[in-house]
XYZ file of C-alpha atoms in Angstrom:
693
model
C 105.767 20.898 4.536
C 104.265 24.446 5.418
C 106.326 27.389 5.615
C 107.025 29.393 8.410
C 104.759 32.053 7.512
C 101.727 30.124 7.087
C 99.997 29.878 10.629
C 99.056 26.267 11.591
C 95.461 24.948 11.785
C 93.509 25.908 14.345
C 92.187 23.123 16.839
C 88.088 23.131 17.271
C 87.408 24.554 20.494
C 86.003 22.184 23.118
C 82.311 23.063 24.953
C 80.294 21.458 27.539
C 76.895 20.985 26.740
C 74.587 20.463 30.236
C 72.054 18.131 29.964
C 70.273 15.217 32.017
C 70.694 11.317 32.500
C 68.114 9.920 30.606
C 67.884 6.948 33.441
C 66.284 7.951 36.670
C 67.692 5.036 38.448
C 66.975 7.103 40.777
C 69.823 9.739 40.639
C 68.661 11.646 37.417
C 72.491 12.682 37.361
C 73.180 16.180 35.411
C 75.412 15.790 32.668
C 78.209 17.718 30.915
C 78.828 16.568 27.411
C 82.167 17.865 25.796
C 81.856 18.302 22.387
C 84.346 18.999 19.699
C 83.590 20.122 16.340
C 80.313 18.613 16.593
C 81.499 15.211 18.154
C 80.501 14.027 21.403
C 83.932 13.005 22.947
C 83.179 12.615 26.894
C 79.859 12.717 29.026
C 80.897 13.130 32.746
C 78.625 14.145 35.830
C 77.997 17.908 36.018
C 80.243 18.944 39.246
C 77.719 22.181 39.967
C 75.195 19.999 40.855
C 75.176 19.042 44.140
C 73.670 15.363 44.006
C 75.489 14.504 40.964
C 78.547 16.124 42.219
C 80.789 15.362 38.954
C 79.837 11.666 39.700
C 78.419 9.805 37.181
C 77.758 5.174 37.712
C 80.148 3.058 35.091
C 76.970 2.905 32.608
C 76.227 6.325 31.281
C 79.847 7.783 31.737
C 80.353 5.533 28.324
C 77.317 6.802 26.789
C 79.065 8.202 23.976
C 79.681 4.497 23.309
C 76.540 3.865 22.918
C 75.782 6.680 21.083
C 78.148 6.206 18.668
C 77.767 2.069 18.798
C 78.516 0.234 15.419
C 75.227 -1.001 15.531
C 73.135 1.442 15.780
C 70.017 1.569 13.631
C 70.567 5.368 11.592
C 67.735 4.320 8.960
C 64.096 3.331 8.763
C 63.982 -0.178 8.333
C 61.229 -2.772 7.019
C 61.216 -6.461 7.762
C 62.425 -8.492 4.965
C 62.440 -12.023 6.471
C 60.537 -13.772 9.069
C 59.415 -12.574 12.398
C 61.956 -12.998 14.628
C 64.785 -13.584 12.411
C 66.141 -9.624 12.427
C 66.222 -9.039 8.805
C 65.426 -5.723 7.654
C 65.592 -3.331 4.547
C 66.243 -0.001 4.713
C 63.345 2.130 3.238
C 62.909 5.745 3.394
C 61.184 7.969 6.174
C 58.551 8.955 3.778
C 57.428 5.311 2.714
C 57.738 4.009 6.354
C 55.859 6.573 7.890
C 53.129 6.635 4.902
C 52.666 2.749 4.989
C 52.382 2.813 8.924
C 49.776 5.464 8.809
C 47.894 3.476 6.503
C 47.852 0.371 8.761
C 47.015 1.916 11.627
C 44.379 3.799 9.817
C 42.901 0.774 8.613
C 42.863 -0.926 11.674
C 41.515 2.067 13.709
C 38.410 1.869 11.346
C 37.188 -1.231 13.014
C 38.288 -0.200 16.232
C 41.358 1.372 17.574
C 41.355 -0.348 20.752
C 43.680 -3.130 18.628
C 45.808 -0.576 18.630
C 48.266 -0.901 21.607
C 50.958 1.608 22.866
C 53.826 -0.115 24.625
C 56.449 2.167 26.566
C 58.364 2.433 29.702
C 61.649 3.934 30.730
C 64.041 3.282 28.133
C 64.201 7.092 28.532
C 62.420 8.781 31.465
C 62.136 12.076 29.873
C 58.996 13.830 30.084
C 59.357 14.714 26.817
C 60.675 11.673 25.286
C 58.834 9.495 27.385
C 55.479 10.767 27.832
C 54.155 13.742 25.606
C 53.881 13.601 22.390
C 52.894 9.750 21.810
C 49.976 10.272 24.529
C 48.679 12.985 22.381
C 48.878 10.690 19.462
C 47.192 7.506 21.250
C 44.549 9.798 22.695
C 43.522 10.819 19.281
C 43.562 7.675 17.917
C 41.657 6.114 20.368
C 44.306 3.199 20.925
C 44.023 0.867 23.904
C 45.900 2.449 27.153
C 48.384 0.595 28.599
C 49.029 -0.009 32.799
C 52.654 0.967 32.988
C 53.584 -1.098 35.971
C 56.469 -3.342 35.314
C 58.679 -1.441 37.586
C 57.148 0.467 40.676
C 53.365 0.410 40.654
C 52.776 -1.504 43.408
C 55.262 0.198 46.008
C 53.926 3.690 44.375
C 50.483 2.530 45.268
C 51.539 1.521 48.528
C 53.260 5.219 49.089
C 49.596 6.712 47.619
C 47.368 4.907 49.987
C 49.509 5.288 53.440
C 51.168 9.335 52.735
C 48.942 10.178 50.257
C 51.745 10.305 47.182
C 55.213 9.721 46.000
C 56.742 11.348 48.883
C 59.433 11.214 51.165
C 62.485 12.879 53.122
C 64.864 14.939 51.073
C 68.220 12.720 49.816
C 70.839 14.889 51.071
C 69.658 14.811 55.284
C 70.523 10.774 55.167
C 73.893 12.271 55.558
C 73.134 13.537 59.405
C 71.207 10.313 60.231
C 72.706 7.875 63.109
C 70.709 4.771 61.725
C 69.769 4.298 58.096
C 67.830 0.902 56.986
C 68.852 0.087 53.287
C 66.210 -1.759 52.493
C 65.797 -3.753 49.355
C 67.972 -1.301 47.764
C 71.525 -2.347 46.341
C 72.569 1.364 46.645
C 75.986 1.213 45.100
C 74.989 -0.381 42.324
C 71.404 1.442 41.422
C 71.764 4.595 43.835
C 75.254 5.652 44.171
C 74.775 9.203 44.970
C 72.520 8.606 47.801
C 75.286 5.715 49.084
C 77.673 8.666 49.282
C 75.095 10.680 51.717
C 74.951 7.203 53.517
C 78.944 7.196 53.822
C 79.119 10.567 54.831
C 76.913 9.544 57.744
C 79.163 6.587 58.215
C 81.708 8.699 58.528
C 79.754 10.510 61.494
C 78.910 7.451 63.430
C 75.810 6.306 62.011
C 74.715 2.602 61.664
C 74.026 1.339 58.454
C 71.867 -1.753 57.987
C 70.998 -3.536 55.029
C 67.644 -5.463 54.732
C 67.953 -7.862 51.165
C 67.753 -11.604 50.487
C 71.153 -11.206 48.817
C 74.479 -10.343 49.875
C 74.842 -7.214 47.800
C 78.033 -5.288 47.163
C 76.101 -2.757 49.588
C 75.414 -5.332 52.220
C 79.291 -5.452 52.198
C 79.938 -2.107 53.368
C 77.157 -1.805 55.784
C 77.733 -2.541 59.729
C 74.787 -5.361 59.290
C 72.843 -7.530 56.754
C 69.490 -9.319 57.210
C 69.238 -11.511 54.429
C 65.441 -12.418 55.041
C 63.775 -14.769 52.476
C 62.228 -13.015 49.261
C 58.994 -11.576 50.403
C 59.174 -11.659 53.786
C 59.515 -7.747 54.364
C 56.259 -7.228 55.886
C 56.936 -9.478 58.265
C 59.647 -8.010 59.845
C 58.502 -4.640 59.416
C 55.206 -5.792 61.422
C 57.794 -7.500 64.244
C 59.431 -3.988 64.306
C 56.459 -2.917 65.114
C 55.566 -5.439 68.145
C 58.810 -4.775 69.492
C 58.238 -0.513 69.518
C 55.143 -1.490 71.077
C 56.657 -3.910 73.594
C 59.240 -1.414 74.628
C 57.314 1.549 74.250
C 59.531 2.867 71.718
C 57.054 5.158 70.593
C 56.160 8.916 69.880
C 52.976 8.916 71.326
C 52.332 12.624 70.289
C 52.795 11.903 67.039
C 50.711 8.874 66.744
C 47.949 10.944 68.474
C 48.344 14.178 66.020
C 49.177 12.954 62.858
C 48.279 9.157 61.901
C 44.804 7.234 61.263
C 44.135 4.051 62.681
C 46.818 3.777 65.047
C 44.543 1.188 67.272
C 43.633 -1.356 64.476
C 47.541 -1.267 63.172
C 48.376 -1.984 66.892
C 46.503 -4.927 67.305
C 47.482 -6.350 64.075
C 51.537 -5.830 65.148
C 50.859 -7.486 68.578
C 50.242 -10.464 66.655
C 53.675 -10.495 64.920
C 56.284 -11.393 67.880
C 59.738 -11.393 66.480
C 60.061 -15.608 66.779
C 57.069 -15.811 64.441
C 58.880 -13.233 62.124
C 62.377 -14.764 62.534
C 60.685 -18.337 61.268
C 58.660 -16.476 58.560
C 61.832 -14.594 57.347
C 64.226 -17.188 58.047
C 66.347 -15.128 60.028
C 67.623 -15.152 63.779
C 65.283 -13.804 66.335
C 67.741 -11.952 68.176
C 68.632 -9.637 64.782
C 64.937 -8.846 64.794
C 64.804 -7.628 68.727
C 68.407 -5.488 68.131
C 66.857 -3.944 64.337
C 64.113 -3.095 66.552
C 66.000 -1.787 69.752
C 68.447 0.140 67.436
C 65.497 1.862 65.373
C 63.406 2.551 68.428
C 65.935 4.141 70.385
C 68.014 6.088 67.654
C 67.476 9.450 66.261
C 67.361 11.173 63.747
C 67.001 7.354 61.784
C 66.064 7.056 58.060
C 64.704 4.285 55.712
C 66.010 4.272 51.956
C 63.365 1.805 50.405
C 64.194 0.615 46.759
C 61.804 -0.924 44.233
C 63.297 -4.320 44.440
C 60.975 -5.238 47.589
C 57.589 -4.866 45.811
C 58.001 -7.248 43.415
C 56.423 -10.243 44.896
C 52.320 -10.994 45.813
C 52.672 -8.811 49.079
C 55.092 -6.234 47.933
C 52.197 -3.517 48.162
C 51.450 -4.680 51.830
C 55.158 -4.524 52.343
C 56.106 -1.030 51.168
C 52.628 -0.142 53.103
C 54.022 -1.642 56.117
C 57.574 -0.188 56.359
C 56.132 3.544 55.497
C 54.125 3.040 58.687
C 57.696 2.795 60.815
C 58.779 6.529 60.972
C 55.118 7.960 62.057
C 55.586 5.579 64.996
C 58.770 6.520 66.466
C 58.301 10.096 65.386
C 60.981 10.220 62.907
C 59.560 12.363 60.727
C 59.912 15.042 63.212
C 63.639 15.672 62.215
C 64.928 16.435 58.433
C 67.148 13.684 58.816
C 64.368 11.318 59.721
C 61.445 9.365 57.928
C 61.486 7.269 55.030
C 62.118 7.483 51.036
C 61.045 5.217 48.101
C 60.201 8.045 45.352
C 60.281 11.971 45.649
C 58.667 11.854 42.222
C 55.003 12.948 43.885
C 56.661 16.631 45.201
C 57.300 17.705 41.216
C 54.676 19.887 39.690
C 54.625 18.401 36.732
C 51.408 19.428 34.200
C 50.807 16.291 32.331
C 47.434 16.749 30.954
C 49.343 19.573 29.069
C 51.742 17.465 28.132
C 49.536 14.583 27.563
C 46.099 16.165 26.417
C 43.995 12.944 27.443
C 40.846 15.660 26.276
C 41.678 14.582 22.804
C 40.098 10.976 23.760
C 36.582 12.981 23.488
C 34.796 11.257 25.719
C 35.836 7.855 24.506
C 36.769 5.485 27.168
C 39.646 2.917 26.011
C 40.315 0.117 27.652
C 43.524 -0.534 29.356
C 45.778 -3.536 29.019
C 48.591 -4.004 31.494
C 52.067 -4.369 30.242
C 52.931 -7.000 32.597
C 50.849 -9.435 30.960
C 51.446 -8.451 27.442
C 52.512 -12.253 27.374
C 49.056 -13.507 27.715
C 47.373 -10.504 26.323
C 48.883 -10.671 22.746
C 47.678 -14.348 22.897
C 44.405 -13.375 23.340
C 41.300 -13.645 21.095
C 38.843 -11.333 20.832
C 35.862 -12.011 23.339
C 33.478 -9.269 25.502
C 35.224 -9.319 28.032
C 38.712 -8.789 26.573
C 37.834 -6.523 23.408
C 39.002 -6.651 20.149
C 41.912 -9.056 19.440
C 45.497 -6.755 19.526
C 46.445 -6.171 15.925
C 48.959 -3.729 16.366
C 51.495 -3.005 18.860
C 54.072 0.209 18.764
C 56.721 0.046 21.092
C 58.863 2.462 21.986
C 61.142 2.936 25.594
C 60.785 -1.027 26.064
C 62.409 -3.909 24.972
C 59.086 -6.295 26.032
C 60.464 -9.461 24.411
C 63.496 -9.279 26.783
C 61.592 -7.452 29.922
C 58.426 -8.669 30.087
C 57.481 -11.869 32.492
C 56.852 -15.573 31.242
C 58.787 -14.503 28.196
C 58.250 -17.495 26.375
C 54.606 -16.180 25.603
C 55.556 -12.831 24.829
C 58.185 -14.631 22.040
C 55.110 -16.515 20.967
C 52.543 -13.128 20.997
C 55.393 -11.094 18.952
C 55.770 -13.869 16.532
C 52.252 -13.315 15.393
C 52.489 -12.806 11.763
C 48.990 -10.735 11.599
C 50.381 -8.555 14.477
C 51.590 -5.771 13.060
C 54.557 -4.267 15.069
C 56.490 -0.712 15.204
C 59.696 -0.376 17.046
C 61.456 2.774 17.847
C 64.886 2.238 18.782
C 68.573 2.577 18.734
C 69.526 -1.032 18.271
C 68.144 -4.298 17.211
C 66.948 -5.879 20.540
C 65.078 -8.765 20.704
C 61.948 -7.135 20.625
C 63.367 -4.960 17.365
C 64.098 -8.471 15.891
C 60.089 -9.061 15.498
C 59.364 -5.878 14.364
C 57.585 -5.499 10.778
C 59.211 -1.544 11.064
C 62.227 -0.415 12.711
C 62.224 3.875 13.300
C 65.768 5.325 14.205
C 65.232 7.102 17.343
C 67.855 9.550 18.668
C 69.576 9.352 22.324
C 69.789 11.497 24.908
C 72.938 13.505 23.061
C 70.968 14.050 20.370
C 67.732 15.864 21.667
C 65.813 17.723 23.947
C 64.330 16.788 27.153
C 63.366 17.672 30.879
C 63.707 15.105 33.894
C 62.374 14.763 37.187
C 63.773 12.326 39.747
C 62.510 9.578 41.918
C 65.322 9.722 43.914
C 65.684 13.954 44.936
C 64.039 16.835 44.193
C 65.745 19.019 41.453
C 64.633 19.264 37.939
C 67.356 18.716 34.929
C 66.987 19.981 31.646
C 68.715 18.049 28.527
C 69.909 20.061 26.046
C 70.660 18.150 22.211
C 74.754 18.112 22.525
C 75.110 17.066 18.755
C 72.805 16.444 15.961
C 70.853 13.651 15.370
C 72.685 10.732 13.936
C 72.329 9.312 10.129
C 68.294 9.812 9.784
C 67.428 9.395 13.628
C 64.620 11.522 14.600
C 63.262 11.893 18.359
C 60.345 10.138 19.695
C 58.327 13.419 19.809
C 59.264 13.868 16.313
C 58.461 10.554 15.235
C 54.483 10.892 16.801
C 54.281 14.298 15.034
C 55.004 13.133 11.894
C 52.684 9.996 12.351
C 50.184 12.739 13.198
C 50.547 14.575 10.424
C 50.553 10.949 8.132
C 46.928 10.625 9.944
C 45.563 13.840 9.320
C 45.658 15.447 12.864
C 45.246 18.917 12.986
C 45.037 19.950 16.456
C 47.443 22.867 17.305
C 49.272 20.701 19.734
C 50.884 18.199 17.159
C 52.875 21.500 15.925
C 54.631 21.532 19.513
C 58.505 21.261 18.904
C 60.559 19.808 21.666
C 61.851 22.467 22.979
C 58.102 23.746 23.769
C 56.982 20.640 25.196
C 59.869 21.152 27.761
C 58.559 24.047 28.762
C 55.133 22.705 28.876
C 56.126 19.854 31.188
C 55.937 22.498 34.218
C 54.780 25.633 33.123
C 55.211 28.756 35.420
C 55.637 26.237 38.613
C 59.602 26.044 37.638
C 61.729 28.990 36.413
C 62.636 27.753 33.082
C 64.747 30.883 32.544
C 67.171 28.896 35.369
C 66.943 25.660 33.646
C 68.217 26.991 31.094
C 71.461 29.055 32.683
C 72.213 26.252 34.715
C 70.524 23.159 33.681
C 68.698 22.388 36.842
C 66.410 23.885 38.993
C 65.981 22.588 43.128
C 62.157 22.303 44.417
C 61.102 24.527 47.442
C 60.129 22.931 49.927
C 60.317 22.149 53.659
C 63.700 20.490 54.616
C 61.248 18.399 57.050
C 57.975 18.281 55.103
C 56.138 16.227 57.401
C 57.450 17.281 60.885
C 53.885 18.430 61.953
C 51.898 15.694 59.401
C 50.639 17.869 56.566
C 50.610 14.305 54.356
C 49.285 14.796 51.116
C 46.603 12.216 52.085
C 42.962 12.375 52.236
C 42.849 12.841 55.913
C 46.462 14.753 55.842
C 47.657 12.134 58.410
C 49.798 9.156 57.746
C 47.045 6.464 57.244
C 47.901 3.044 58.860
C 44.229 2.540 57.900
C 43.550 3.429 54.259
C 39.423 3.932 53.884
C 40.211 3.906 50.038
C 41.572 0.384 50.406
C 39.077 -1.204 52.303
C 35.977 0.904 49.691
C 38.100 -1.607 47.317
C 37.169 -4.700 49.442
C 40.547 -4.846 50.311
C 42.488 -4.763 54.167
C 42.615 -1.170 55.094
C 45.712 -2.136 57.238
C 49.133 -3.626 56.297
C 49.521 -7.088 56.730
C 52.146 -10.198 55.510
C 50.801 -11.990 52.539
C 52.991 -14.871 51.904
C 54.417 -15.517 48.044
C 52.542 -17.187 45.564
C 55.055 -19.431 45.244
C 56.279 -20.298 48.548
C 59.711 -21.333 49.633
C 59.391 -24.830 50.717
C 55.791 -25.465 49.146
C 56.889 -27.659 46.029
C 59.169 -30.515 46.438
C 59.299 -30.270 42.268
C 60.754 -26.386 42.574
C 61.987 -26.020 45.970
C 64.677 -23.010 45.620
C 63.211 -19.435 45.654
C 64.472 -17.243 42.841
C 65.354 -13.556 42.961
C 66.422 -11.614 39.815
C 68.307 -8.821 40.555
C 69.718 -6.673 38.064
C 73.488 -7.294 37.083
C 75.578 -4.098 38.332
C 76.680 -3.143 34.605
C 73.353 -2.927 33.019
C 69.913 -0.996 33.582
C 67.312 -3.215 32.989
C 68.333 -4.357 29.030
C 69.973 -1.086 28.508
C 73.822 -1.208 28.107
C 73.566 -5.080 27.432
C 74.980 -4.685 23.601
C 77.772 -1.912 25.348
C 80.642 -3.892 24.345
C 82.871 -2.611 27.452
C 80.320 -2.850 29.911
C 79.299 -6.684 28.817
C 82.899 -7.174 29.399
C 82.586 -6.237 32.356
C 79.760 -8.201 33.434
C 81.176 -11.740 31.888
C 78.021 -13.855 31.036
C 74.502 -14.641 32.370
C 75.081 -15.805 36.008
C 73.093 -17.664 39.177
C 74.526 -17.105 41.897
C 73.977 -19.993 44.304
C 74.659 -20.835 47.832
C 77.628 -23.509 48.098
C 75.579 -25.542 49.953
C 72.736 -25.677 47.374
C 75.257 -26.046 44.813
C 76.729 -28.838 46.589
C 73.700 -31.022 46.977
C 72.921 -30.640 43.175
C 76.497 -31.195 41.823
C 77.196 -28.005 40.628
C 80.519 -26.745 40.272
C 81.550 -22.811 39.981
C 81.323 -21.173 36.504
C 79.922 -24.576 35.514
C 76.524 -24.104 32.882
C 73.142 -25.018 34.520
C 69.426 -25.375 33.681
C 67.158 -23.059 35.492
C 64.002 -24.284 35.226
C 60.088 -24.635 36.247
C 56.598 -25.075 35.017
C 56.730 -21.944 32.743
C 59.933 -22.802 31.001
C 63.941 -23.073 31.164
C 67.233 -21.079 30.615
C 70.570 -22.186 30.611
C 73.509 -19.582 31.733
C 76.537 -19.942 34.307
C 76.639 -21.053 37.917
C 78.745 -18.430 40.184
C 78.899 -20.694 43.730
C 78.437 -17.619 46.445
C 77.763 -16.511 49.294
C 75.815 -13.785 47.941
C 73.150 -16.335 47.751
C 71.113 -17.201 50.759
C 70.664 -20.972 51.103
C 67.273 -22.062 49.375
C 67.564 -18.732 47.032
C 69.151 -18.248 43.928
C 69.402 -15.027 42.314
C 69.035 -15.140 38.981
C 70.957 -11.901 37.426
C 69.488 -9.981 34.720
C 68.545 -8.832 32.258
C 70.791 -9.960 29.315
C 69.295 -9.976 25.746
C 67.791 -12.955 24.792
C 69.822 -13.403 21.857
C 73.391 -12.888 24.270
C 72.042 -15.444 26.157
C 73.094 -19.372 25.924
C 70.318 -20.659 24.312
C 68.305 -17.635 23.157
C 66.078 -17.087 26.487
C 66.933 -15.097 29.485
C 65.932 -15.308 33.232
C 62.253 -13.581 32.314
C 61.692 -17.226 30.814
C 60.797 -18.685 34.207
C 59.320 -15.426 36.117
C 55.297 -15.083 36.528
C 52.673 -13.012 34.994
C 50.899 -13.296 38.218
C 50.320 -9.761 40.065
C 50.995 -7.890 43.099
C 48.506 -6.862 45.855
C 48.488 -3.361 45.229
C 49.040 -1.585 42.143
C 48.506 -4.564 39.567
C 52.380 -5.152 39.393
C 54.363 -8.180 38.282
C 56.139 -10.495 40.403
C 59.511 -11.118 39.176
C 60.761 -12.216 42.493
C 57.878 -14.560 43.518
C 59.055 -17.363 41.535
C 60.071 -21.448 42.462
C 62.767 -22.968 40.040
C 64.780 -25.784 40.364
C 68.539 -25.994 38.948
C 70.604 -28.652 37.715
C 74.101 -29.175 36.085
C 74.200 -29.501 32.458
C 76.735 -31.897 30.988
C 79.345 -29.835 29.291
C 79.456 -32.029 26.175
C 75.648 -31.199 25.895
C 76.572 -27.350 26.251
């Protein structure tokens, strides 16, 4: 027992470290991490950041559970068993880097294009996602990766219509009188926008949700329009038809600030509500009423997300919806217009970060990440180039997330494919690695972030020291560059320096350091007088750039590749929206979140379930010609008749039979942007004998 004269030990003072959420979902929240004696004890939203307002989603509020996960990879690992077995032996960084550099050097001596980087949005930071890694692969001369798996169809549509990934400022949705939430489950994936929508609702605004699934967001809107997957362009064209027929148009705005009106008018008049109702599978009066509401309400605002563009005609669909605000002059109001992505507003110095000049005139081939299942199985040919002999995966889990995953598994299982994976955990992809390199989480490294849902730059400071032997992505590529003998000065830039380079003088870095975020300077109503970043400066209903590629210059409805009703064998359309407690395949292994999510689910309408003898909670097999997977049935009116919702994306190893929903999705690509068609998928569903399960 201490004597009364002895001072009691002083408890360590908690400190708060400002940071950024690595997952632009699209909220890019500002974080405060509480650290006590070098240990992160809590992650919460920064109350000083207006968009975050102190609130985080359930996923990121549990981020300490992810960083301190007992299964975290904390040392370099070398494969010691068959590919896919998950058997590894710890090795030193020196051994791992030396062997990797030797293997890549040997492959590059024949043709560096046989080496493929594979990354996406495991972190969306500019530093850990697209800086030193790009420098490394540019210097190497590796194949380029077409990063299409999430958003490129919609992004291309915005570029071809507005001139860039731009839109209205998200905070002004709070002042709108009508909000169309189109292809977005905002409560699950855009929580902070939903707060603005609720504010508008309290002020009398009408909220309409347009989505094949009766989402949690649809539950809270005044109206839900449950159209068939892939029919959004038909609905948008029918709305245009009614705007024209009833003269709910801003003729002055159209004349001054748009291009191609006569052609669009002619096309829209081919889409009376009756035609669209038949295509979309919704009541004709619902279309007429929506057009009336949109045409006679100001300010009216549209919030899109990327779900609607994951079908054959996804790019055209986004183009069609993006045309609507210019027809009614909604852009004149700061609370009018539309928003899919604001990321084009940011003055990112990508050439400084990525250094494409290191290619030194070489023009490597480009491989589409969405067709990795086919491309890893391709032999060398004049058209394709060399066979892929090495893949370096970071910020992604392709075995779980890429379409037609049976083929993806075959590709990664090749014994002659050298695979390096930078990871936090033993993911489905990591199981096929030759080396797993331990990467830091967001709490352990520097980064700087933009957003596609607001217009603030957010800085991430490391809150704690890297756990175990983990190194940041940028550090790992710096180390590999040194082992490969790359001497350009750019390979010495540390992570904090890279943060400063991302925006250069265009963003006040001292402000980022002092408050953690900086707001871009831009007008409240950026397109009130046109001034779009398109070649013409106008909203381009007609895109001469698309026409020059031999494509239709005007938006149109393109039916799905796998059109519902076209196959007696596979009569159900399937979409695969994200499970609410996961972010694609991230967080699937966080036990508290998996406990909430429960089990891999397929939502099926009661009518479709009854016709197949499927009971609620029973095990079902979902299948088509590409493959099958088993999951639990949720008999629910969240699914519309004829459409099932395969909730994703579970890790394959955590599924009922080592597969997930991507076993049956397609590698076919969209009309624009070369993107995947996850929601353009026909299936059949059958009950599984409980004894066989």
